[in-house]
């Protein structure tokens, strides 16, 4: 449950909510089980206060 919730997190607020709900140690353990791409995406969200986009689709946006 926690690993799934962490992998679906989109913002720093989502991760903070998980930290408040589960505590640091369980979230840290789940963090270690994430794949490299998900971990990198969440690290960028933290660094730039952004948002992760999940399933954006295979078609590029028109310009």
mmCIF file of N, CA and C in Angstrom:
data_model
loop_
_atom_site.group_PDB
_atom_site.id
_atom_site.type_symbol
_atom_site.label_atom_id
_atom_site.label_comp_id
_atom_site.label_asym_id
_atom_site.label_seq_id
_atom_site.Cartn_x
_atom_site.Cartn_y
_atom_site.Cartn_z
ATOM 1 N N UNK A 1 0.828 -1.196 0.000
ATOM 2 C CA UNK A 1 0.000 0.000 0.000
ATOM 3 C C UNK A 1 0.872 1.259 0.000
ATOM 4 N N UNK A 2 1.819 1.334 0.924
ATOM 5 C CA UNK A 2 2.677 2.512 1.017
ATOM 6 C C UNK A 2 3.548 2.659 -0.223
ATOM 7 N N UNK A 3 4.128 1.567 -0.691
ATOM 8 C CA UNK A 3 4.973 1.626 -1.884
ATOM 9 C C UNK A 3 4.174 2.119 -3.082
ATOM 10 N N UNK A 4 2.960 1.630 -3.226
ATOM 11 C CA UNK A 4 2.089 2.061 -4.319
ATOM 12 C C UNK A 4 1.751 3.543 -4.188
ATOM 13 N N UNK A 5 1.414 3.971 -2.980
ATOM 14 C CA UNK A 5 1.072 5.377 -2.755
ATOM 15 C C UNK A 5 2.272 6.280 -3.036
ATOM 16 N N UNK A 6 3.455 5.843 -2.631
ATOM 17 C CA UNK A 6 4.650 6.646 -2.868
ATOM 18 C C UNK A 6 4.966 6.727 -4.354
ATOM 19 N N UNK A 7 4.790 5.627 -5.061
ATOM 20 C CA UNK A 7 5.086 5.647 -6.497
ATOM 21 C C UNK A 7 4.072 6.478 -7.274
ATOM 22 N N UNK A 8 2.884 6.691 -6.712
ATOM 23 C CA UNK A 8 1.867 7.511 -7.361
ATOM 24 C C UNK A 8 1.889 8.965 -6.893
ATOM 25 N N UNK A 9 2.772 9.289 -5.953
ATOM 26 C CA UNK A 9 2.873 10.666 -5.461
ATOM 27 C C UNK A 9 3.231 11.598 -6.613
ATOM 28 N N UNK A 10 2.637 12.773 -6.607
ATOM 29 C CA UNK A 10 2.864 13.741 -7.682
ATOM 30 C C UNK A 10 3.515 15.030 -7.202
ATOM 31 N N UNK A 11 3.396 15.338 -5.921
ATOM 32 C CA UNK A 11 3.925 16.598 -5.401
ATOM 33 C C UNK A 11 4.624 16.362 -4.066
ATOM 34 N N UNK A 12 5.362 17.391 -3.617
ATOM 35 C CA UNK A 12 5.982 17.313 -2.296
ATOM 36 C C UNK A 12 4.927 17.135 -1.220
ATOM 37 N N UNK A 13 3.779 17.749 -1.407
ATOM 38 C CA UNK A 13 2.704 17.633 -0.422
ATOM 39 C C UNK A 13 2.232 16.184 -0.301
ATOM 40 N N UNK A 14 2.191 15.460 -1.420
ATOM 41 C CA UNK A 14 1.799 14.049 -1.382
ATOM 42 C C UNK A 14 2.778 13.241 -0.532
ATOM 43 N N UNK A 15 4.061 13.495 -0.710
ATOM 44 C CA UNK A 15 5.077 12.771 0.054
ATOM 45 C C UNK A 15 5.011 13.171 1.525
ATOM 46 N N UNK A 16 4.818 14.447 1.802
ATOM 47 C CA UNK A 16 4.686 14.900 3.195
ATOM 48 C C UNK A 16 3.494 14.237 3.878
ATOM 49 N N UNK A 17 2.392 14.088 3.149
ATOM 50 C CA UNK A 17 1.213 13.435 3.705
ATOM 51 C C UNK A 17 1.547 11.990 4.098
ATOM 52 N N UNK A 18 2.291 11.296 3.237
ATOM 53 C CA UNK A 18 2.690 9.921 3.544
ATOM 54 C C UNK A 18 3.627 9.878 4.746
ATOM 55 N N UNK A 19 4.537 10.841 4.829
ATOM 56 C CA UNK A 19 5.428 10.909 5.987
ATOM 57 C C UNK A 19 4.643 11.129 7.273
ATOM 58 N N UNK A 20 3.649 11.996 7.230
ATOM 59 C CA UNK A 20 2.822 12.253 8.410
ATOM 60 C C UNK A 20 1.987 11.041 8.794
ATOM 61 N N UNK A 21 1.503 10.320 7.791
ATOM 62 C CA UNK A 21 0.628 9.174 8.044
ATOM 63 C C UNK A 21 1.397 7.937 8.503
ATOM 64 N N UNK A 22 2.543 7.653 7.863
ATOM 65 C CA UNK A 22 3.261 6.402 8.122
ATOM 66 C C UNK A 22 4.539 6.578 8.942
ATOM 67 N N UNK A 23 5.107 7.774 8.956
ATOM 68 C CA UNK A 23 6.369 7.999 9.644
ATOM 69 C C UNK A 23 7.551 7.878 8.701
ATOM 70 N N UNK A 24 8.693 8.364 9.177
ATOM 71 C CA UNK A 24 9.884 8.436 8.329
ATOM 72 C C UNK A 24 10.405 7.058 7.926
ATOM 73 N N UNK A 25 10.574 6.152 8.881
ATOM 74 C CA UNK A 25 11.205 4.855 8.596
ATOM 75 C C UNK A 25 10.460 4.048 7.537
ATOM 76 N N UNK A 26 9.130 3.867 7.650
ATOM 77 C CA UNK A 26 8.432 3.110 6.609
ATOM 78 C C UNK A 26 8.511 3.769 5.229
ATOM 79 N N UNK A 27 8.421 5.097 5.185
ATOM 80 C CA UNK A 27 8.509 5.798 3.899
ATOM 81 C C UNK A 27 9.921 5.659 3.333
ATOM 82 N N UNK A 28 10.924 5.749 4.186
ATOM 83 C CA UNK A 28 12.303 5.581 3.744
ATOM 84 C C UNK A 28 12.530 4.166 3.196
ATOM 85 N N UNK A 29 11.976 3.155 3.851
ATOM 86 C CA UNK A 29 12.087 1.778 3.357
ATOM 87 C C UNK A 29 11.413 1.636 1.995
ATOM 88 N N UNK A 30 10.230 2.231 1.841
ATOM 89 C CA UNK A 30 9.515 2.177 0.562
ATOM 90 C C UNK A 30 10.302 2.924 -0.512
ATOM 91 N N UNK A 31 10.916 4.047 -0.146
ATOM 92 C CA UNK A 31 11.733 4.822 -1.086
ATOM 93 C C UNK A 31 12.830 3.945 -1.687
ATOM 94 N N UNK A 32 13.450 3.126 -0.854
ATOM 95 C CA UNK A 32 14.515 2.245 -1.314
ATOM 96 C C UNK A 32 14.039 1.173 -2.283
ATOM 97 N N UNK A 33 12.745 0.889 -2.286
ATOM 98 C CA UNK A 33 12.176 -0.136 -3.166
ATOM 99 C C UNK A 33 11.649 0.435 -4.484
ATOM 100 N N UNK A 34 11.628 1.763 -4.605
ATOM 101 C CA UNK A 34 11.157 2.383 -5.842
ATOM 102 C C UNK A 34 12.160 2.147 -6.964
ATOM 103 N N UNK A 35 11.670 2.108 -8.195
ATOM 104 C CA UNK A 35 12.580 1.997 -9.329
ATOM 105 C C UNK A 35 13.326 3.324 -9.505
ATOM 106 N N UNK A 36 14.430 3.262 -10.222
ATOM 107 C CA UNK A 36 15.296 4.436 -10.374
ATOM 108 C C UNK A 36 14.583 5.633 -10.997
ATOM 109 N N UNK A 37 13.747 5.391 -11.998
ATOM 110 C CA UNK A 37 13.055 6.487 -12.675
ATOM 111 C C UNK A 37 12.077 7.196 -11.739
ATOM 112 N N UNK A 38 11.327 6.433 -10.963
ATOM 113 C CA UNK A 38 10.374 7.034 -10.022
ATOM 114 C C UNK A 38 11.113 7.831 -8.960
ATOM 115 N N UNK A 39 12.198 7.275 -8.445
ATOM 116 C CA UNK A 39 12.991 7.981 -7.445
ATOM 117 C C UNK A 39 13.550 9.286 -8.015
ATOM 118 N N UNK A 40 14.041 9.236 -9.242
ATOM 119 C CA UNK A 40 14.577 10.445 -9.882
ATOM 120 C C UNK A 40 13.485 11.486 -10.100
ATOM 121 N N UNK A 41 12.309 11.040 -10.521
ATOM 122 C CA UNK A 41 11.188 11.965 -10.740
ATOM 123 C C UNK A 41 10.799 12.663 -9.451
ATOM 124 N N UNK A 42 10.696 11.904 -8.372
ATOM 125 C CA UNK A 42 10.321 12.500 -7.091
ATOM 126 C C UNK A 42 11.425 13.421 -6.565
ATOM 127 N N UNK A 43 12.672 13.094 -6.855
ATOM 128 C CA UNK A 43 13.772 13.975 -6.448
ATOM 129 C C UNK A 43 13.698 15.307 -7.179
ATOM 130 N N UNK A 44 13.353 15.276 -8.463
ATOM 131 C CA UNK A 44 13.183 16.518 -9.221
ATOM 132 C C UNK A 44 12.017 17.337 -8.687
ATOM 133 N N UNK A 45 10.925 16.667 -8.338
ATOM 134 C CA UNK A 45 9.770 17.361 -7.765
ATOM 135 C C UNK A 45 10.195 18.088 -6.499
ATOM 136 N N UNK A 46 10.977 17.416 -5.676
ATOM 137 C CA UNK A 46 11.441 18.026 -4.430
ATOM 138 C C UNK A 46 12.336 19.232 -4.719
ATOM 139 N N UNK A 47 13.251 19.070 -5.650
ATOM 140 C CA UNK A 47 14.213 20.128 -5.940
ATOM 141 C C UNK A 47 13.617 21.345 -6.616
ATOM 142 N N UNK A 48 12.606 21.138 -7.433
ATOM 143 C CA UNK A 48 12.045 22.236 -8.214
ATOM 144 C C UNK A 48 10.606 22.569 -7.848
ATOM 145 N N UNK A 49 10.093 21.950 -6.788
ATOM 146 C CA UNK A 49 8.717 22.180 -6.349
ATOM 147 C C UNK A 49 7.749 22.012 -7.515
ATOM 148 N N UNK A 50 7.909 20.914 -8.233
ATOM 149 C CA UNK A 50 7.090 20.657 -9.417
ATOM 150 C C UNK A 50 6.050 19.588 -9.185
ATOM 151 N N UNK A 51 5.681 18.927 -10.274
ATOM 152 C CA UNK A 51 4.663 17.888 -10.223
ATOM 153 C C UNK A 51 5.037 16.791 -11.213
ATOM 154 N N UNK A 52 4.865 15.534 -10.792
ATOM 155 C CA UNK A 52 5.113 14.386 -11.652
ATOM 156 C C UNK A 52 3.853 14.115 -12.453
ATOM 157 N N UNK A 53 4.010 13.930 -13.754
ATOM 158 C CA UNK A 53 2.881 13.584 -14.615
ATOM 159 C C UNK A 53 2.923 12.093 -14.880
ATOM 160 N N UNK A 54 1.872 11.387 -14.493
ATOM 161 C CA UNK A 54 1.767 9.955 -14.730
ATOM 162 C C UNK A 54 0.896 9.722 -15.956
ATOM 163 N N UNK A 55 1.282 8.764 -16.793
ATOM 164 C CA UNK A 55 0.473 8.351 -17.944
ATOM 165 C C UNK A 55 0.047 9.536 -18.804
ATOM 166 N N UNK A 56 1.016 10.222 -19.371
ATOM 167 C CA UNK A 56 0.674 11.381 -20.197
ATOM 168 C C UNK A 56 0.221 10.981 -21.590
ATOM 169 N N UNK A 57 0.297 9.703 -21.904
ATOM 170 C CA UNK A 57 -0.175 9.228 -23.199
ATOM 171 C C UNK A 57 0.951 9.104 -24.200
ATOM 172 N N UNK A 58 0.677 8.405 -25.281
ATOM 173 C CA UNK A 58 1.715 8.156 -26.270
ATOM 174 C C UNK A 58 1.711 9.182 -27.397
ATOM 175 N N UNK A 59 0.671 9.960 -27.516
ATOM 176 C CA UNK A 59 0.571 10.967 -28.570
ATOM 177 C C UNK A 59 1.148 12.289 -28.082
ATOM 178 N N UNK A 60 2.027 12.913 -28.876
ATOM 179 C CA UNK A 60 2.553 14.218 -28.473
ATOM 180 C C UNK A 60 1.466 15.288 -28.562
ATOM 181 N N UNK A 61 1.618 16.302 -27.731
ATOM 182 C CA UNK A 61 0.681 17.425 -27.779
ATOM 183 C C UNK A 61 0.896 18.205 -29.067
ATOM 184 N N UNK A 62 -0.192 18.712 -29.635
ATOM 185 C CA UNK A 62 -0.053 19.544 -30.831
ATOM 186 C C UNK A 62 0.521 20.896 -30.431
ATOM 187 N N UNK A 63 1.234 21.493 -31.335
ATOM 188 C CA UNK A 63 1.897 22.768 -31.033
ATOM 189 C C UNK A 63 1.036 23.918 -31.479
#
